[in-house]
XYZ file of C-alpha atoms in Angstrom:
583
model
C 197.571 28.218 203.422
C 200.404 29.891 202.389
C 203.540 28.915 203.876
C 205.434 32.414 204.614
C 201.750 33.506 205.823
C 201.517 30.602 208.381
C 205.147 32.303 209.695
C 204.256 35.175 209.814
C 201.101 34.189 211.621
C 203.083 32.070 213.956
C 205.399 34.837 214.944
C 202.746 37.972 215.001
C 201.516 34.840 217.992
C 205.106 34.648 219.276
C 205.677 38.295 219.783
C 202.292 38.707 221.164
C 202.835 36.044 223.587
C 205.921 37.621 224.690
C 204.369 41.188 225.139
C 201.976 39.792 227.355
C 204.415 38.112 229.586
C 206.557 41.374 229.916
C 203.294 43.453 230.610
C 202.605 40.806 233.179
C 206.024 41.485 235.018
C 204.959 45.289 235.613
C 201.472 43.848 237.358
C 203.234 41.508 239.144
C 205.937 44.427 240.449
C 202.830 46.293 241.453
C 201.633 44.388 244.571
C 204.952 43.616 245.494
C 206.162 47.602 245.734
C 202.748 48.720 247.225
C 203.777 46.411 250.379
C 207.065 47.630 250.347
C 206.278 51.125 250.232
C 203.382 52.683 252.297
C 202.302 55.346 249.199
C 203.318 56.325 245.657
C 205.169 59.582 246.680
C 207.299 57.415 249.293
C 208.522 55.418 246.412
C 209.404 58.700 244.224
C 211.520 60.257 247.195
C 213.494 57.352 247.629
C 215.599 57.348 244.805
C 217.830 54.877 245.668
C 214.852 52.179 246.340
C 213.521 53.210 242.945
C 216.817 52.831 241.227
C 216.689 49.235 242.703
C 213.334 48.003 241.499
C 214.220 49.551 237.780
C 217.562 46.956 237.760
C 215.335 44.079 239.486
C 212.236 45.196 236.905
C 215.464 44.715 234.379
C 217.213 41.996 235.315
C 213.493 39.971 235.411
C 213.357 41.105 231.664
C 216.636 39.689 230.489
C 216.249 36.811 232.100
C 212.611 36.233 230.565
C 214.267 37.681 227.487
C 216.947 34.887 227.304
C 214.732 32.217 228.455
C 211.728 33.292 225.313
C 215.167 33.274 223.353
C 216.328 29.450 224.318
C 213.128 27.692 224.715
C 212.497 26.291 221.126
C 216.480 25.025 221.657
C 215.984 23.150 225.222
C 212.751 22.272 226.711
C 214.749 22.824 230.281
C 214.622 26.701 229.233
C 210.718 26.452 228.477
C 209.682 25.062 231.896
C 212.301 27.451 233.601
C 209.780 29.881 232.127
C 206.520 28.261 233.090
C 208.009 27.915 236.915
C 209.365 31.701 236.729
C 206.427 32.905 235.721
C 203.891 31.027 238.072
C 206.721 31.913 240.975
C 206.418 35.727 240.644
C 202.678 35.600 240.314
C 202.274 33.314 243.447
C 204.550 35.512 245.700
C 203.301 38.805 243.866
C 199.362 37.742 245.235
C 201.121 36.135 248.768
C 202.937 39.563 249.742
C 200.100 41.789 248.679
C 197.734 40.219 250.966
C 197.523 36.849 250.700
C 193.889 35.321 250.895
C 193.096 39.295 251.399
C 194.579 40.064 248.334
C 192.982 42.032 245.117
C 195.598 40.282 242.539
C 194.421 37.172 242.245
C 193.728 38.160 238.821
C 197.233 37.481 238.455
C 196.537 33.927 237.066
C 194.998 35.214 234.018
C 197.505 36.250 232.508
C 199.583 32.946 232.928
C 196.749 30.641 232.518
C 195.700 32.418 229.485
C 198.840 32.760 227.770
C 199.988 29.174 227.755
C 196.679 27.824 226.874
C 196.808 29.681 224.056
C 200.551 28.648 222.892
C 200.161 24.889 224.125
C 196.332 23.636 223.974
C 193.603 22.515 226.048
C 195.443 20.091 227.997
C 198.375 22.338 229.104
C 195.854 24.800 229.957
C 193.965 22.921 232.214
C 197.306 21.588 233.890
C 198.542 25.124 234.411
C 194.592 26.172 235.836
C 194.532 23.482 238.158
C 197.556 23.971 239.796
C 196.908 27.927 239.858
C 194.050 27.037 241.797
C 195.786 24.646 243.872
C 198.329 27.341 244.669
C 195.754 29.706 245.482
C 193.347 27.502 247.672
C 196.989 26.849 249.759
C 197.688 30.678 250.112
C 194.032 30.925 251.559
C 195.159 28.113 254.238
C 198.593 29.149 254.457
C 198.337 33.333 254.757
C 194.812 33.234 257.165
C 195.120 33.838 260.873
C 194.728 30.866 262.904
C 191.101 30.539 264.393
C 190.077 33.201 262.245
C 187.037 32.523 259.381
C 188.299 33.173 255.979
C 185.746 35.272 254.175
C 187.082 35.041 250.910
C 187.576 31.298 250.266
C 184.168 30.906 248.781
C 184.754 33.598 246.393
C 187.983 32.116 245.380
C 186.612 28.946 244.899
C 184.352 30.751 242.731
C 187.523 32.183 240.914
C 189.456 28.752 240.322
C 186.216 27.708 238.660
C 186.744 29.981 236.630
C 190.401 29.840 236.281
C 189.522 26.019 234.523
C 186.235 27.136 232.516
C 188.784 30.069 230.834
C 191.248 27.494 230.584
C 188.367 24.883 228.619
C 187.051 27.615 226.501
C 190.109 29.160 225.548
C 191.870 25.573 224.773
C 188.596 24.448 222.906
C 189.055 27.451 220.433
C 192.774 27.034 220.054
C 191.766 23.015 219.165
C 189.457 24.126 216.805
C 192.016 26.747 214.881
C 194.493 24.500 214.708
C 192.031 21.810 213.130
C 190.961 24.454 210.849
C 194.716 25.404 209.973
C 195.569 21.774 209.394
C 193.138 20.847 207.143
C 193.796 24.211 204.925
C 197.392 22.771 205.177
C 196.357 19.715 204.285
C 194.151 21.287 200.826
C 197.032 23.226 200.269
C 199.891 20.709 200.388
C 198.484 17.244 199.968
C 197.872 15.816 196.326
C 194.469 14.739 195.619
C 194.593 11.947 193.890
C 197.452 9.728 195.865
C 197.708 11.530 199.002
C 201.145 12.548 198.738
C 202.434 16.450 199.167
C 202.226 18.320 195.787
C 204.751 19.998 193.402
C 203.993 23.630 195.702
C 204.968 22.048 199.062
C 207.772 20.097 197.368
C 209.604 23.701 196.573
C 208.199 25.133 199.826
C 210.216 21.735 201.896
C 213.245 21.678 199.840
C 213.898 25.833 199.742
C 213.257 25.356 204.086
C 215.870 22.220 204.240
C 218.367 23.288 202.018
C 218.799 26.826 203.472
C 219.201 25.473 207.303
C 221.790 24.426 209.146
C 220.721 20.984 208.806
C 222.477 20.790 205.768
C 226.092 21.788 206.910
C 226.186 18.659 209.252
C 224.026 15.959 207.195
C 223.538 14.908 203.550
C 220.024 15.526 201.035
C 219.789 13.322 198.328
C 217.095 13.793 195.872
C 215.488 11.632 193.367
C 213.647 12.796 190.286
C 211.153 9.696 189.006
C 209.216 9.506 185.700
C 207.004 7.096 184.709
C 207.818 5.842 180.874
C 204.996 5.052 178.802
C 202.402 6.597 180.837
C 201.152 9.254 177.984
C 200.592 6.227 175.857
C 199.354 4.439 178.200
C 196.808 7.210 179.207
C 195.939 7.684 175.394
C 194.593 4.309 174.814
C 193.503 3.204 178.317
C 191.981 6.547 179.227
C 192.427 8.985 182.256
C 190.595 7.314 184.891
C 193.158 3.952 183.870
C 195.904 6.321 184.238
C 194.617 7.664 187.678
C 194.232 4.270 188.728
C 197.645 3.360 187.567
C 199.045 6.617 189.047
C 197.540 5.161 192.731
C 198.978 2.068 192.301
C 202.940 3.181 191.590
C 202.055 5.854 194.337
C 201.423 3.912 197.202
C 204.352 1.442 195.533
C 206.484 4.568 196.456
C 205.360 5.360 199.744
C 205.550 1.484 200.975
C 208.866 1.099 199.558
C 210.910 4.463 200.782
C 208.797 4.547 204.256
C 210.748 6.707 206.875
C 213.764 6.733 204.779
C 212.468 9.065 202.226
C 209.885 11.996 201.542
C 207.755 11.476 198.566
C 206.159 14.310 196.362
C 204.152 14.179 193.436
C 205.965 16.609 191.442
C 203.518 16.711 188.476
C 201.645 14.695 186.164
C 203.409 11.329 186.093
C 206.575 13.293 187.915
C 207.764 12.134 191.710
C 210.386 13.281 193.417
C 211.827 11.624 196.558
C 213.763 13.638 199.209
C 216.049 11.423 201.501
C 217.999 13.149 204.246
C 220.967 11.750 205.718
C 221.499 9.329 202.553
C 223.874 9.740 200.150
C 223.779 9.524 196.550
C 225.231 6.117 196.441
C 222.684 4.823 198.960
C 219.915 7.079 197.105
C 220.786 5.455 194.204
C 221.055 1.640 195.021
C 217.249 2.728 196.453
C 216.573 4.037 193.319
C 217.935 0.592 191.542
C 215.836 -1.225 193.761
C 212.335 1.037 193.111
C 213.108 0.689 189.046
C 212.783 -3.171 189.516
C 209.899 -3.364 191.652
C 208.069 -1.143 189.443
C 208.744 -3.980 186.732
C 207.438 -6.210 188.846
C 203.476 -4.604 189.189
C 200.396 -6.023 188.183
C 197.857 -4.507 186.380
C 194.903 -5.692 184.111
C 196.640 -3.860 180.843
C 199.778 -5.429 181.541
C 199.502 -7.962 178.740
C 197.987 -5.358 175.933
C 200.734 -2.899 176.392
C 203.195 -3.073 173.558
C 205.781 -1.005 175.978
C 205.555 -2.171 179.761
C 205.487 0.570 182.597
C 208.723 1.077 183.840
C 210.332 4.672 185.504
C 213.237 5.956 184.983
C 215.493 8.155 187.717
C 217.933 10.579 188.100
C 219.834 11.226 191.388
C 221.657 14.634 192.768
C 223.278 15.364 195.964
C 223.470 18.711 197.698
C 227.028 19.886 197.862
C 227.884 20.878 201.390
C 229.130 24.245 200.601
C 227.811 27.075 197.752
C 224.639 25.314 196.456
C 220.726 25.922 196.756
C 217.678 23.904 196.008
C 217.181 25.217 192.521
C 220.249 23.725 191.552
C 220.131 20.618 193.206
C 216.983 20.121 191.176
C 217.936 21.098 188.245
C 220.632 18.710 188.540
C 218.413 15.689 189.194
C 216.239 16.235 186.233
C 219.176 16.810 184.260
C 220.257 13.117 185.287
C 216.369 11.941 184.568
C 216.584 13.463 181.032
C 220.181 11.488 180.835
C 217.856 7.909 181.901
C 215.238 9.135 179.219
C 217.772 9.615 176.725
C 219.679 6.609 177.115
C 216.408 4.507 176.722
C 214.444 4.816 179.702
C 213.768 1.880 182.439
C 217.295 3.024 183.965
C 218.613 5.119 187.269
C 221.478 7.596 186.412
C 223.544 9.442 188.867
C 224.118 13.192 187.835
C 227.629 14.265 186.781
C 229.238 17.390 185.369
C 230.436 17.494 181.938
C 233.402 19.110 184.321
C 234.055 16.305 186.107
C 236.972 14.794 184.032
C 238.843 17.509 184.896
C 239.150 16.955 188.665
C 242.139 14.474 187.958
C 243.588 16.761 185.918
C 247.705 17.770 186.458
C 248.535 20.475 188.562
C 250.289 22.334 185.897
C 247.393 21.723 183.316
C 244.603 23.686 186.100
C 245.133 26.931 184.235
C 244.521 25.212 180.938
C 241.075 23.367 181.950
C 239.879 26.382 183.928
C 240.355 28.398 179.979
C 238.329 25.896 178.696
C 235.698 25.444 181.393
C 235.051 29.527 180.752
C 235.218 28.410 177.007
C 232.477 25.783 177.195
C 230.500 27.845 179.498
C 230.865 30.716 177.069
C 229.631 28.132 173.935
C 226.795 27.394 176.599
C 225.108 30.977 176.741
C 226.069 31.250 172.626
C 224.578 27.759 171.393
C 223.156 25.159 173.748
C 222.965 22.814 171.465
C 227.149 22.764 170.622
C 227.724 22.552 174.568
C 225.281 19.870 175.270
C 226.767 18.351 171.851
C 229.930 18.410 173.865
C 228.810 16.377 176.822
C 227.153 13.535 174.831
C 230.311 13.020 172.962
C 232.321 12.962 176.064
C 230.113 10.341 177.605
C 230.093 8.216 173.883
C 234.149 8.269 173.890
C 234.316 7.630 177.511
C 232.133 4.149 176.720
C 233.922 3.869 173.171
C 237.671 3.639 175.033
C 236.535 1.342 177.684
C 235.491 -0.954 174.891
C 238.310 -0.526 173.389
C 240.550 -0.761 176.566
C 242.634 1.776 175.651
C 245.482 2.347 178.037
C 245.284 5.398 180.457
C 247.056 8.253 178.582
C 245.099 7.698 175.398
C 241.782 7.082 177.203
C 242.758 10.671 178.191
C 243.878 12.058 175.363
C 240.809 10.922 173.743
C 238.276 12.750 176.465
C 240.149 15.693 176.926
C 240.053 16.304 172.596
C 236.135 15.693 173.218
C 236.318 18.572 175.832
C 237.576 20.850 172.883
C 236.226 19.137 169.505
C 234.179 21.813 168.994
C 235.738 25.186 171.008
C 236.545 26.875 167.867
C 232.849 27.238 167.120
C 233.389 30.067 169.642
C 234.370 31.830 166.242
C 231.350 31.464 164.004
C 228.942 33.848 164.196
C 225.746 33.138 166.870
C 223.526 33.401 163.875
C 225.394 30.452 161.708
C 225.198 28.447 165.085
C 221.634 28.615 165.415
C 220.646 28.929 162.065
C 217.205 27.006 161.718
C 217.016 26.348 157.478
C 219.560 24.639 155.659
C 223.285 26.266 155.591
C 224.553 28.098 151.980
C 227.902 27.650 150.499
C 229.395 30.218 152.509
C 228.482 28.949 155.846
C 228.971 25.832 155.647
C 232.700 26.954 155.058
C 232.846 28.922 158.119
C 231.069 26.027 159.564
C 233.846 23.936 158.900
C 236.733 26.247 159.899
C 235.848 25.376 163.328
C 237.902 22.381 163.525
C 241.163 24.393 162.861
C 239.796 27.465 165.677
C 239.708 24.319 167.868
C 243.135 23.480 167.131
C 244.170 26.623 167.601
C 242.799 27.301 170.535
C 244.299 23.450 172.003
C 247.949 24.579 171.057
C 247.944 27.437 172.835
C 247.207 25.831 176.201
C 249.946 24.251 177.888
C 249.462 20.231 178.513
C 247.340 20.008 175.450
C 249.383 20.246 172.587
C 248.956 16.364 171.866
C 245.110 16.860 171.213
C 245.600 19.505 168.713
C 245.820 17.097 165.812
C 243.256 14.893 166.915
C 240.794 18.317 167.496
C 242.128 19.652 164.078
C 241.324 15.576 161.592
C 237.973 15.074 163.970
C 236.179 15.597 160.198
C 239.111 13.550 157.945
C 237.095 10.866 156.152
C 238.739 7.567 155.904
C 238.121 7.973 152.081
C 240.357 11.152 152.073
C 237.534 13.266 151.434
C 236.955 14.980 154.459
C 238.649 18.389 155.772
C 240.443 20.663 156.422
C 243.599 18.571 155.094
C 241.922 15.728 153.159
C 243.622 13.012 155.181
C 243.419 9.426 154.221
C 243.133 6.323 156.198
C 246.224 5.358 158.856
C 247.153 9.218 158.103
C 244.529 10.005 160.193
C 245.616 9.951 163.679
C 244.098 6.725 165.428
C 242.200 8.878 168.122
C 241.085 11.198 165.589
C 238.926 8.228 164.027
C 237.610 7.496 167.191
C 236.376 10.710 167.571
C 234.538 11.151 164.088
C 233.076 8.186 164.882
C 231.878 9.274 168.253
C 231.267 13.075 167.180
C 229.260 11.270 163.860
C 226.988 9.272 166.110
C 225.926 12.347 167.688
C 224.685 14.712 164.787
C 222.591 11.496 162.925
C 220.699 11.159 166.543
C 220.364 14.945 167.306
C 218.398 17.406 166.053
C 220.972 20.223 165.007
C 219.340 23.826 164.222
C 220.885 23.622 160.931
C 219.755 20.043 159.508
C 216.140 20.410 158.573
C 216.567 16.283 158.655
C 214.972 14.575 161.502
C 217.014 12.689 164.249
C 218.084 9.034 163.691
C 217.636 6.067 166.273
C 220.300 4.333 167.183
C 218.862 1.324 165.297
C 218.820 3.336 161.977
C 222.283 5.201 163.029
C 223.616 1.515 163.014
C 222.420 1.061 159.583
C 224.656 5.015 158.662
C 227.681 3.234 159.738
C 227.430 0.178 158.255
C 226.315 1.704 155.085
C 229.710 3.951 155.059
C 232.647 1.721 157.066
C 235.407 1.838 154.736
C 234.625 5.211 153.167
C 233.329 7.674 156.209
C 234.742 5.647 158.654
C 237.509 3.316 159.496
C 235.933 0.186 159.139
C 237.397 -2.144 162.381
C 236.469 0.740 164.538
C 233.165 1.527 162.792
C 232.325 -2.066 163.990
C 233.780 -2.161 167.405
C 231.475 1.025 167.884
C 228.445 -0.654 166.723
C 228.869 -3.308 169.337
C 229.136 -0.644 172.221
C 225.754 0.958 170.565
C 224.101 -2.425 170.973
C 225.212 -3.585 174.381
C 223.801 -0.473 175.297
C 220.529 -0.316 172.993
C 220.137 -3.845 174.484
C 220.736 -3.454 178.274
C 217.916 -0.648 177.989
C 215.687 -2.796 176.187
C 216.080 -5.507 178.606
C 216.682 -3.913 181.510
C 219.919 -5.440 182.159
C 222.073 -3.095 183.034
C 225.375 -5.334 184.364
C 226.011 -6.150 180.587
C 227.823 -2.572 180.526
C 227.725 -0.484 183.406
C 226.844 2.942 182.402
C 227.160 4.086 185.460
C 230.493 4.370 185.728
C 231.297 7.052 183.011
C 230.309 10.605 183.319
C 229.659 13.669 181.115
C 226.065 13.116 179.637
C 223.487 15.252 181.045
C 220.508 15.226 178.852
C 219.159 15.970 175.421
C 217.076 19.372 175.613
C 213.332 19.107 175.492
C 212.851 19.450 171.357
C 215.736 16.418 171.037
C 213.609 14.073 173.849
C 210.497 14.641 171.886
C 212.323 13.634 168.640
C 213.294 10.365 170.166
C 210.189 9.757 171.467
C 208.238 10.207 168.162
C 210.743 7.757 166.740
């Protein structure tokens, strides 16, 4: 069943409910003003007793009004009701007549009415003690020694009272068993029993637009199992389903109350943990990716790759942020795990981020070149996501390096802006799919002086201009736009072609009609040209960062360098994931 449709379903019941309860205060006003006045015309001709029951008539209605309005917020406003309403109908059927009286009807309409909203059991409460309270008026509102004529019949009528009450109840039981189990087809997955990629959106768009969110944290996991296409391909599908069951109830045994788990799709999961933030969601996380590891299963031995998942983690921000976002911020950080060789957990985190600890008088600068960037973004996707992976690479490359402070900066900040003066080259050079001319590739390559440029004219960031404008000096003196050589080159500036180099050999640019390289065979590029492309001594210091990383992924180890800690990578796009995976 449709979620908006069970709402709307649930309120058409709601406002019903609550137009029966008003009617009921007119009915019950009737007996009560036929005792007080002796005929219909009596009551017209006194005005001022009129006048009175209309504010009593609407006094009763704001009062039920604000009680109707409060009860789903205190239960002490919800039995205030029940005891209001079974109040008026008692004394409505007591002054009218008592065991005499024609309104003992009057139950009807409460035992009816809160069957219906609460069940069989409720209902059969509220019949019995309508029945109760109408066997006492009997004995209460009879003349002594008198016979009371009427108490068979109204023994008669609080039968009835709990046979409406059983019959009614029964059919709500029955509807709500009914709804339940369409809920249940409509939310629950299948195959491992947990609550499917539509209820996942349906949960998340409910919780992240209440005001749950303003007082308490959502963190959200994104989980994909590696390997499982492969291992679906030679195992077959019912393997995979079986596998699929197994990492499943792995899931749901390991997060229990503290998380909500969805099968998002395929070999997809997401996990939705409220009140935990994304340090604690992703130490979870860490502790999920091991036990994973740690599974048996009958192909365990004839797998070549072993079943691992990787996971990216996302927050909600407290203030200006949706669900859509906060997922695609989490799969961003899953692509980031893929990327950086799966069997990992990564944390999401802007390619904006460096700038937070920015200087007060540089804000104006960084804010140019966030609308820069974000410009690039909607021009070439590939150049901005370009950008992030060689922020991340230099981030790693400096901590290696353990370059002081100011340079460590100097050396993000020119990643930030490498590659702004593309901004300049047409969108059809950018995005160009066959192999550049002459022509191009010289506007191609003016970009390094735009960048420049466009670094001098911002105030804090005139000492990155020259290491923006030699990013493509060869070590050899054969690169441009100057045709620096060797130490001329400034010493960040190498870093940076190394970093910047890295990136086009394992990405698939729109221009190169060459595929991607692995890091293994990107390895082999620098080796092959340290001393004429790059500066040798750093050309080998990078190398070991690529293996300490190529090796804690392999391994699984990630304390031999904490990736963790840097920030800037979000993910490759689709077409560059399936590159590395056909590799």
């Amino acid at each position: 069943m449709n979620q908006n449709n069970f709402h709307n379903k649930q309120l058409k019941y709601k406002n019903m409910f609550f137009t029966i309860k008003l009617c009921a205060l007119f009915f019950f006003a009737i007996p009560i003003y036929q005792t007080i006045f002796d005929s219909a015309l009596s009551f017209i001709l006194n005005i001022e007793s009129m006048f009175s029951a209309l504010m009593f008539i609407l006094l009763l209605m704001l009062i039920w009004i604000f009680l109707d309005s409060n009860r789903n917020k205190n239960r002490v406003f919800m039995v205030l009701e029940i005891v209001l309403f079974f109040a008026m109908c008692s004394f409505a059927i007591y002054v009218s007549g008592g065991y005499q009286s024609y309104y003992k009807f009057l139950y009807l309409f409460f035992i009816v009415s809160y069957t219906i909203e609460f069940g069989m059991i409720a209902g059969l409460i509220i019949a019995g003690c309508s029945s109760a309270a109408l066997l006492t008026i009997d004995l209460l509102s009879m003349p002594k020694g008198d016979i009371n004529k009427y108490f068979e019949s109204d023994i008669a009528l609080t039968a009835m009272f709990l046979i409406i009450a059983w019959v009614v109840g029964y059919y709500v039981k029955n509807e709500s068993q009914r709804v339940e189990k369409l809920e249940k087809f409509a939310n629950i997955d299948g195959l491992t029993g947990l609550y499917n990629h539509r209820y996942f959106h349906e949960y998340m768009k409910s919780i992240c637009s209440s005001d749950y969110t303003t007082e308490h944290s959502i963190s959200l996991l994104m989980i994909d199992i590696d390997y499982f296409k492969s291992y679906n391909d030679v195992f077959g599908h019912q393997k995979g389903d079986l596998l699929i069951m197994l990492i499943s109830d792995l899931f749901q045994k390991h997060f229990g109350k503290d998380g909500m788990v969805f099968r998002y799709g395929g070999d997809e999961f997401c996990v939705v943990m409220l009140d935990r933030g994304i340090e604690i969601a992703y130490n979870a996380a860490e502790v999920l990716r091991k036990e994973v590891l740690k599974i048996e299963y009958n192909e365990k031995k004839m797998l070549r790759e072993r079943i691992s998942v990787s996971i990216g983690v996302s927050q909600l921000y407290p203030e200006n942020d949706d669900y859509l976002s906060l997922i695609e911020r989490a799969d961003k950080a899953l692509y980031k795990a893929k990327y950086l060789g799966k069997n990992r957990v990564e944390m999401y985190s802007s390619i904006f981020d460096q700038f937070k600890e920015l200087e007060p008088e540089q804000t104006n600068a960084t804010r140019s070149v966030k609308q820069l960037i974000t410009t690039i973004n909607s021009r070439d996707s590939y150049t901005y996501h370009h950008v992030e992976r060689v922020v991340h690479f230099c981030e790693l490359f400096a901590k290696h390096l353990e370059l002081d402070k100011a340079a460590a900066k100097q050396l993000i900040y020119s990643a930030y802006v490498h590659d702004l003066g593309k901004i300049y080259i047409p969108k059809e050079v950018l995005i160009k799919e066959t192999p550049l001319v002459k022509e191009e590739i010289e506007m191609l390559r003016s970009h390094a002086t735009y960048s420049a440029q466009i670094a001098r004219e911002f105030k804090g960031m005139d000492e990155i201009a020259d290491i923006v404008l030699q990013h493509h000096e060869r070590y050899d003196g054969k690169g441009y736009p100057n045709g620096l050589k060797g130490t001329e080159i400034s010493y960040l500036a190498r870093i940076l072609t190394i970093v910047d180099s890295f990136d086009a050999m394992t990405s698939k640019r729109p221009y190169n009609y060459k595929r991607s390289k692995s890091y293994e065979e990107a390895i082999e590029e620098f080796r092959d040209h340290k001393g004429t492309q790059f500066d040798p001594y750093l050309t080998d210091q990078f190398i070991e960062v690529l293996e300490l990383v190529f090796n804690s992924t392999k391994c699984g180890d990630h304390k031999s360098i904490n990736i963790n800690q840097y920030t800037g990578l979000t993910a490759y796009a689709e077409e560059s994931e399936r590159e590395i995976q056909l590799k």
